[in-house]
Amino acid sequence: MKNKENLTDRDWQELAGFMSEETEIKSEKLKQFIAEDSYNTEKEWKELKGMYDKEPINVDKAWNKVITQINEASTNNLKTHGKSILNRRILIRIAAIALILLSIGAAAVYVIRTDAQNKKIIAATGNDEKNLKVILPDGSNVFLNRNTRLSYHTNFGSEGRVVELTGEAFFEITPDESNPFTVYAGEAIIKVLGTSFNVITSNDNSEVEVFVETGHVMLYDESGNQNIQLDPGFIGTLSQDSSDKKLNENPNYMAWNKGLLTYNGQTLNVVFHDLKKVYNMEIIADDKEILDLPWAITIDNQPQDTIIRLICASFTLSYTKDGDVYYLKKK
């Protein structure tokens, strides 16, 4: 086991990768680092944990401390052979805070890091995580769905409020008439002053969809040839060849963010599609007739096992589970 004197430059570079484009350190790698420099990390962890033990743990507050340390590290980093080597003390402190988050099951859920070379803050979610809340420097909130990446410049606010998005996210923008908020998503540009809206980019970034919950949004392409003004309740789509605007008629459109699904006679085929998107819950029926059954119910952030039991009880079905997949059949 390594102590702090025996850690190599490569070790520190790998941990620095937690905030860079070079490597995404997963929880096991972080645990390994903590174990290899256990004395200093444990010391920091005890000092910091004492602060959190005095009040209920606030994950956002704890993670913001991590981001603060990362930003300080990016400003004061050392350059060795063209790579960013972070100050040892800062790294140990970051690891200690991350250990607190790991202990409450929070840190392995997503990645937030600093790309020091391009001076960007990057937040990203994987396939199993959603609703990562990112608080921007201006106080705006962004909630990331699964498989989503949000980035913004380290000087965000001072030279405009600009972010880049791939995937899906819900924005709650702090009003500032003198400093419009801009989202670059695929081939589209979205401009607002202060509003709440949802953005989805297609897998290849060729199409962008925007739903406005409050306020007003301008959606246009990079060439400026296509533009749409969206009011509350409307959805706008923009691709290279076309644009469209329509009133949202799906009450479950924002269910991925709210966790609330409401049905009034929709088929189980529709329900299963929504459950896949909202709860990452895959359900397969062995009989097509099951998919055509109508259902009236409200699902409000229930566990997956509770949801599948509700389905079975409603239609006299049974289920088996293999891995993460539920299989339904008639009794």
PDB file of C-alpha atoms in Angstrom, residues 233-237 244-249:
ATOM      1  CA  GLY A 233     -47.158  24.779 -23.478  1.00  0.00           C
ATOM      2  CA  PHE A 234     -45.679  24.606 -26.973  1.00  0.00           C
ATOM      3  CA  ILE A 235     -43.106  22.229 -28.453  1.00  0.00           C
ATOM      4  CA  GLY A 236     -40.737  23.290 -31.204  1.00  0.00           C
ATOM      5  CA  THR A 237     -38.615  20.936 -33.290  1.00  0.00           C
ATOM      6  CA  ASP A 244     -42.295  22.646 -36.560  1.00  0.00           C
ATOM      7  CA  LYS A 245     -44.325  24.096 -33.701  1.00  0.00           C
ATOM      8  CA  LYS A 246     -47.250  22.449 -31.914  1.00  0.00           C
ATOM      9  CA  LEU A 247     -49.154  22.491 -28.638  1.00  0.00           C
ATOM     10  CA  ASN A 248     -48.058  19.771 -26.204  1.00  0.00           C
ATOM     11  CA  GLU A 249     -50.913  17.322 -25.572  1.00  0.00           C
TER      12      GLU A 249
END
